[in-house]
């Protein structure tokens, strides 16, 4: 398989359908013919039915009990081994040319993980790369909530990118054992990137186009990432480089 | 894989120089990680280099890997690993002589004095340069006319003599600060007092020059390539430094200060990271290509 797209999803059927609609346009623009889409139904109260998603090469992977984002991703990836994986949140509307640009960035030396530039529906930056500072927040999204039009589109490498749109080399994903399932929700993407860089992989982010990320639609609990955050800091405190601001 | 081995992450110029070099290599397409004790990251300067645990790295090195080091005492331990060794020379203490004499080690030179030292020992080091973080370059921030930045860690007695003879000046110590705070302080200072004798290169003085501070300094070993007394700084022996500072800061010396500041920023502009990157890129197209790992 050239590419397996993994979409962990809980409920939000209509939004997932819109996500898939945009994904198909992106796959077509990227000229990818050998692909699979694994929608991991992460314990939705009413299980998904395949007739709800008129989409080529789509398989539903049902988890009866809601589990961690990291585990849902890993289950989806293992359901369809592939040369590359694209992990995609169900609340992302991929811009048609985003995937093509991400794949082109894989041609750069050592690039094995590529994120995407994401905006909220009002064109403010949701993600265009992750930085780290020495303050208590640790990692943060660069230029978060700045107008996208004011943020450079120059491609640069990062220590990490968000897992909301996350293209990764299949061999690397396998060699690192996928996302670490010790993370219940959040930070598994940053952890993966830091581990990948330790074995020489470069992490970059597509900046060419903006895709829409509604963000936090499946889980709006403000403390939803606290447990993962604790895991992350136990593992990585003082062990990531400081490439951002030094104070809040 | 290329590993840059460091003995710690404390506030020493050599640590920052090592990280900068690793980042430049990574930006040119090499796989590079920095190996520090416990995989600890430095907190006092900005970097994006990946970090691994030094002991783990030592255990896993193979002959296909390249171990870059700059501290002489790492030589023996790294030699046992069988990895290819690259010595990133940041100082010319006689302790490096066994490394320079080791034909299995490929030497790199950060500055001309280091190059000349190794050349005189019969080696032909690859020049890879040294650079100043972009944050130090003067951006027009207001300067305090009487502010003198200094580093108390080395030569405090000399600094105290200067304070005693120039009580009209405000001396601000640079100690234990993040690089960004140091840069802001230097950009706000009119003078930088460099009191560290036997300094290999004197990176802080060069950073101060980039920040458009007038540098009043004792002589260094490696930095005399850029320190040109009367043109871009004032160099004086430690006993003469208080008088030199007082003369330079005298109200009648405004023209001298303007000239020194102008000369300093000009010379510092030769140490931009982008220029070092170009130098390393050219080296990678030549003799450095075979010295590093491309896997």
Short mmCIF file of C-alpha atoms in Angstrom, two decimals, chain B:
data_model
loop_
_atom_site.label_atom_id
_atom_site.label_comp_id
_atom_site.label_asym_id
_atom_site.label_seq_id
_atom_site.Cartn_x
_atom_site.Cartn_y
_atom_site.Cartn_z
CA UNK B 1 24.37 8.65 12.41
CA UNK B 2 26.52 11.52 13.65
CA UNK B 3 26.73 11.99 17.41
CA UNK B 4 28.12 15.15 18.97
CA UNK B 5 29.36 14.19 22.43
CA UNK B 6 29.35 16.77 25.18
CA UNK B 7 30.28 16.35 28.85
CA UNK B 8 27.43 18.49 30.17
CA UNK B 9 25.06 21.31 29.36
CA UNK B 10 26.29 24.02 31.74
CA UNK B 11 27.00 27.62 30.83
CA UNK B 12 30.19 27.24 28.84
CA UNK B 13 30.68 28.63 25.37
CA UNK B 14 31.89 25.29 24.07
CA UNK B 15 28.53 23.68 24.79
CA UNK B 16 26.70 26.26 22.71
CA UNK B 17 29.27 26.04 19.92
CA UNK B 18 28.78 22.27 19.83
CA UNK B 19 25.01 22.56 19.56
CA UNK B 20 25.28 25.22 16.86
CA UNK B 21 27.59 23.03 14.82
CA UNK B 22 25.26 20.04 15.19
CA UNK B 23 22.32 22.15 14.03
CA UNK B 24 24.22 23.40 11.02
CA UNK B 25 25.10 19.85 10.01
CA UNK B 26 21.45 18.81 10.43
CA UNK B 27 20.30 21.73 8.31
CA UNK B 28 22.59 20.46 5.56
CA UNK B 29 20.92 17.07 5.48
CA UNK B 30 22.92 15.00 7.95
CA UNK B 31 21.46 12.90 10.73
CA UNK B 32 22.90 14.45 13.88
CA UNK B 33 22.05 14.13 17.55
CA UNK B 34 23.77 15.64 20.57
CA UNK B 35 24.73 13.19 23.31
CA UNK B 36 24.70 14.65 26.82
CA UNK B 37 24.73 13.07 30.29
CA UNK B 38 21.24 11.73 30.96
CA UNK B 39 20.04 13.21 27.68
CA UNK B 40 19.71 16.55 29.43
CA UNK B 41 19.04 19.64 27.32
CA UNK B 42 20.67 23.02 27.89
CA UNK B 43 18.30 25.63 29.28
CA UNK B 44 20.42 28.71 28.71
CA UNK B 45 20.36 29.07 24.93
CA UNK B 46 17.96 28.30 22.11
CA UNK B 47 18.44 25.20 20.05
CA UNK B 48 16.37 22.65 18.23
CA UNK B 49 18.94 19.86 18.21
CA UNK B 50 17.70 16.40 19.19
CA UNK B 51 19.34 15.08 22.35
CA UNK B 52 20.11 11.54 23.44
CA UNK B 53 21.59 9.99 26.53
CA UNK B 54 25.36 9.96 26.31
CA UNK B 55 25.85 6.58 27.99
CA UNK B 56 23.27 4.93 25.75
CA UNK B 57 24.87 6.46 22.70
CA UNK B 58 28.31 5.25 23.77
CA UNK B 59 26.97 1.71 24.10
CA UNK B 60 25.30 1.74 20.71
CA UNK B 61 27.98 3.39 18.57
CA UNK B 62 29.07 1.29 15.60
CA UNK B 63 31.92 1.71 13.14
CA UNK B 64 29.37 3.21 10.74
CA UNK B 65 28.70 6.05 13.16
CA UNK B 66 30.67 9.23 13.58
CA UNK B 67 31.47 10.58 17.03
CA UNK B 68 32.22 14.30 17.10
CA UNK B 69 33.80 15.65 20.25
CA UNK B 70 35.57 18.75 21.45
CA UNK B 71 36.67 17.92 24.99
CA UNK B 72 40.04 16.13 25.16
CA UNK B 73 39.02 13.71 27.90
CA UNK B 74 36.36 12.17 25.64
CA UNK B 75 39.03 10.91 23.26
CA UNK B 76 39.93 7.65 25.00
CA UNK B 77 36.35 6.51 25.67
CA UNK B 78 35.23 7.27 22.15
CA UNK B 79 38.22 5.57 20.61
CA UNK B 80 37.19 2.30 22.27
CA UNK B 81 33.82 2.35 20.54
CA UNK B 82 35.23 1.84 17.07
CA UNK B 83 33.23 4.76 15.70
CA UNK B 84 34.91 7.19 13.35
CA UNK B 85 36.18 10.15 15.34
CA UNK B 86 35.98 13.83 14.47
CA UNK B 87 37.61 16.36 16.74
CA UNK B 88 35.87 19.74 16.72
CA UNK B 89 38.74 21.82 18.04
CA UNK B 90 37.56 24.70 20.21
CA UNK B 91 40.73 25.16 22.24
CA UNK B 92 44.44 24.51 21.91
CA UNK B 93 45.40 23.35 25.35
CA UNK B 94 48.34 20.89 25.20
CA UNK B 95 45.83 18.27 26.38
CA UNK B 96 44.67 18.05 22.76
CA UNK B 97 48.12 17.00 21.52
CA UNK B 98 47.40 13.23 21.70
CA UNK B 99 44.22 13.81 19.72
CA UNK B 100 45.99 15.85 17.08
CA UNK B 101 48.63 13.11 16.89
CA UNK B 102 46.01 10.37 16.47
CA UNK B 103 45.77 9.60 12.74
CA UNK B 104 42.36 8.01 13.28
CA UNK B 105 40.92 11.37 14.31
CA UNK B 106 39.78 13.88 11.71
CA UNK B 107 40.42 17.40 13.02
CA UNK B 108 38.14 20.38 12.48
CA UNK B 109 39.18 23.94 13.32
CA UNK B 110 36.77 26.62 14.54
CA UNK B 111 39.16 29.54 14.12
CA UNK B 112 42.57 30.35 12.62
CA UNK B 113 44.59 30.02 15.82
CA UNK B 114 43.26 26.48 16.28
CA UNK B 115 44.00 25.74 12.63
CA UNK B 116 47.56 27.03 12.99
CA UNK B 117 48.12 25.01 16.15
CA UNK B 118 47.16 21.78 14.43
CA UNK B 119 48.97 22.67 11.23
CA UNK B 120 52.16 23.14 13.18
CA UNK B 121 51.67 19.57 14.46
CA UNK B 122 51.50 18.27 10.92
CA UNK B 123 47.73 17.99 10.57
CA UNK B 124 45.56 19.65 7.98
CA UNK B 125 42.32 20.48 9.80
CA UNK B 126 39.06 21.23 8.03
CA UNK B 127 37.91 24.76 8.76
CA UNK B 128 34.29 24.86 9.91
CA UNK B 129 34.16 28.30 11.52
CA UNK B 130 32.22 29.61 14.47
CA UNK B 131 29.23 31.91 14.70
CA UNK B 132 27.17 34.16 16.91
CA UNK B 133 23.48 33.62 17.54
CA UNK B 134 21.37 35.97 15.44
CA UNK B 135 19.76 37.41 18.57
CA UNK B 136 22.94 39.28 19.49
CA UNK B 137 23.01 41.49 16.41
CA UNK B 138 22.18 45.08 17.25
CA UNK B 139 18.66 46.07 16.29
CA UNK B 140 18.61 49.75 17.32
CA UNK B 141 17.48 49.21 20.91
CA UNK B 142 18.20 52.22 23.16
CA UNK B 143 21.60 52.05 24.84
CA UNK B 144 22.41 53.15 28.37
CA UNK B 145 25.33 55.54 28.02
CA UNK B 146 27.10 54.38 31.18
CA UNK B 147 26.20 50.71 31.26
CA UNK B 148 29.06 48.22 31.26
CA UNK B 149 28.27 44.52 30.91
CA UNK B 150 30.86 42.12 32.27
CA UNK B 151 31.20 38.45 33.17
CA UNK B 152 32.29 37.95 36.76
CA UNK B 153 33.09 34.27 36.34
CA UNK B 154 36.65 34.87 35.18
CA UNK B 155 38.83 37.85 36.09
CA UNK B 156 36.54 39.29 38.73
CA UNK B 157 39.48 41.02 40.40
CA UNK B 158 40.23 42.84 37.16
CA UNK B 159 36.59 43.86 36.83
CA UNK B 160 36.58 45.14 40.40
CA UNK B 161 39.64 47.28 39.67
CA UNK B 162 37.75 48.76 36.74
CA UNK B 163 34.72 49.44 38.94
CA UNK B 164 36.92 51.21 41.47
CA UNK B 165 38.49 53.48 38.87
CA UNK B 166 35.27 54.20 36.92
CA UNK B 167 32.67 54.71 39.61
CA UNK B 168 30.60 56.84 37.24
CA UNK B 169 29.80 53.74 35.17
CA UNK B 170 27.06 51.20 35.90
CA UNK B 171 28.46 47.66 35.91
CA UNK B 172 25.95 44.89 35.19
CA UNK B 173 27.10 41.30 35.64
CA UNK B 174 26.29 38.67 33.02
CA UNK B 175 25.84 35.51 35.02
CA UNK B 176 23.49 32.53 34.92
CA UNK B 177 21.25 34.13 32.33
CA UNK B 178 19.53 32.75 29.26
CA UNK B 179 21.23 33.71 26.04
CA UNK B 180 18.28 35.88 25.02
CA UNK B 181 18.60 37.86 28.26
CA UNK B 182 22.35 38.20 27.72
CA UNK B 183 21.72 39.48 24.22
CA UNK B 184 19.20 42.04 25.49
CA UNK B 185 21.64 43.20 28.15
CA UNK B 186 24.52 43.53 25.71
CA UNK B 187 22.36 45.45 23.27
CA UNK B 188 21.44 47.85 26.06
CA UNK B 189 25.06 48.24 27.21
CA UNK B 190 27.50 50.79 25.82
CA UNK B 191 30.54 48.74 26.89
CA UNK B 192 31.54 45.16 27.40
CA UNK B 193 34.40 44.46 29.73
CA UNK B 194 36.15 41.17 28.94
CA UNK B 195 38.38 40.12 31.81
CA UNK B 196 38.94 36.44 31.11
CA UNK B 197 42.64 35.91 30.59
CA UNK B 198 43.85 32.91 28.59
CA UNK B 199 40.46 32.74 26.85
CA UNK B 200 40.57 30.49 23.78
CA UNK B 201 38.36 32.50 21.55
CA UNK B 202 36.32 34.94 23.61
CA UNK B 203 32.90 34.35 22.13
CA UNK B 204 31.21 36.78 24.61
CA UNK B 205 33.39 39.64 23.37
CA UNK B 206 32.40 38.88 19.81
CA UNK B 207 28.74 38.68 20.84
CA UNK B 208 29.15 42.09 22.50
CA UNK B 209 30.62 43.47 19.28
CA UNK B 210 27.59 42.19 17.39
CA UNK B 211 25.44 43.95 19.98
CA UNK B 212 27.30 47.21 19.23
CA UNK B 213 28.90 47.46 22.67
CA UNK B 214 32.40 48.90 22.81
CA UNK B 215 34.61 46.01 23.88
CA UNK B 216 37.41 46.67 26.32
CA UNK B 217 39.29 43.43 26.75
CA UNK B 218 42.37 41.64 27.95
CA UNK B 219 44.19 39.76 25.17
CA UNK B 220 42.88 36.29 24.27
CA UNK B 221 44.54 33.32 22.64
CA UNK B 222 42.18 32.63 19.79
CA UNK B 223 40.23 35.86 19.49
CA UNK B 224 43.05 38.04 18.27
CA UNK B 225 41.84 37.22 14.76
CA UNK B 226 38.95 39.60 15.25
CA UNK B 227 40.18 41.85 18.08
CA UNK B 228 41.96 44.79 16.50
CA UNK B 229 42.74 47.32 19.19
CA UNK B 230 41.90 50.88 18.22
CA UNK B 231 39.88 49.77 15.22
CA UNK B 232 37.06 47.68 16.64
CA UNK B 233 37.88 47.34 20.35
CA UNK B 234 40.40 48.28 23.03
CA UNK B 235 42.83 45.57 24.05
CA UNK B 236 44.87 46.14 27.18
CA UNK B 237 46.78 43.99 29.63
CA UNK B 238 44.92 43.31 32.84
CA UNK B 239 46.90 45.90 34.83
CA UNK B 240 46.10 48.58 32.24
CA UNK B 241 42.45 47.64 31.73
CA UNK B 242 40.96 50.08 34.33
CA UNK B 243 42.74 53.03 32.71
CA UNK B 244 41.80 51.83 29.23
CA UNK B 245 38.15 51.65 30.19
CA UNK B 246 38.24 55.09 31.81
CA UNK B 247 39.86 56.61 28.71
CA UNK B 248 37.38 54.96 26.38
CA UNK B 249 34.38 56.05 28.45
CA UNK B 250 35.59 59.63 28.87
CA UNK B 251 33.11 62.20 27.48
CA UNK B 252 35.78 63.50 25.12
CA UNK B 253 36.18 60.08 23.51
CA UNK B 254 32.82 60.02 21.72
CA UNK B 255 34.39 59.84 18.27
CA UNK B 256 36.61 56.97 19.31
CA UNK B 257 33.62 55.06 20.66
CA UNK B 258 31.64 55.63 17.48
CA UNK B 259 34.55 54.34 15.42
CA UNK B 260 35.06 51.28 17.61
CA UNK B 261 31.34 50.49 17.57
CA UNK B 262 31.23 50.74 13.82
CA UNK B 263 34.30 48.56 13.44
CA UNK B 264 32.94 46.04 15.91
CA UNK B 265 29.61 45.54 14.17
CA UNK B 266 31.44 45.21 10.86
CA UNK B 267 33.73 42.46 12.11
CA UNK B 268 30.90 40.69 13.93
CA UNK B 269 28.91 40.53 10.71
CA UNK B 270 31.48 38.01 9.47
CA UNK B 271 30.30 35.57 12.14
CA UNK B 272 26.68 35.18 11.09
CA UNK B 273 25.28 31.65 11.38
CA UNK B 274 24.33 31.82 7.71
CA UNK B 275 27.98 32.41 6.78
CA UNK B 276 29.20 29.52 8.91
CA UNK B 277 26.55 27.35 7.31
CA UNK B 278 27.89 28.27 3.88
CA UNK B 279 31.43 27.45 5.02
CA UNK B 280 30.35 24.05 6.33
CA UNK B 281 28.30 23.40 3.20
CA UNK B 282 31.38 23.99 1.07
CA UNK B 283 33.43 21.76 3.35
CA UNK B 284 30.81 19.04 2.96
CA UNK B 285 31.26 19.27 -0.78
CA UNK B 286 34.99 18.70 -0.25
CA UNK B 287 37.01 16.97 2.45
CA UNK B 288 34.34 16.98 5.17
CA UNK B 289 32.08 14.81 3.02
CA UNK B 290 34.06 11.66 3.79
CA UNK B 291 34.48 12.52 7.45
CA UNK B 292 30.81 12.45 8.41
CA UNK B 293 28.11 9.79 8.30
CA UNK B 294 25.41 10.07 5.66
CA UNK B 295 23.34 7.19 7.05
#
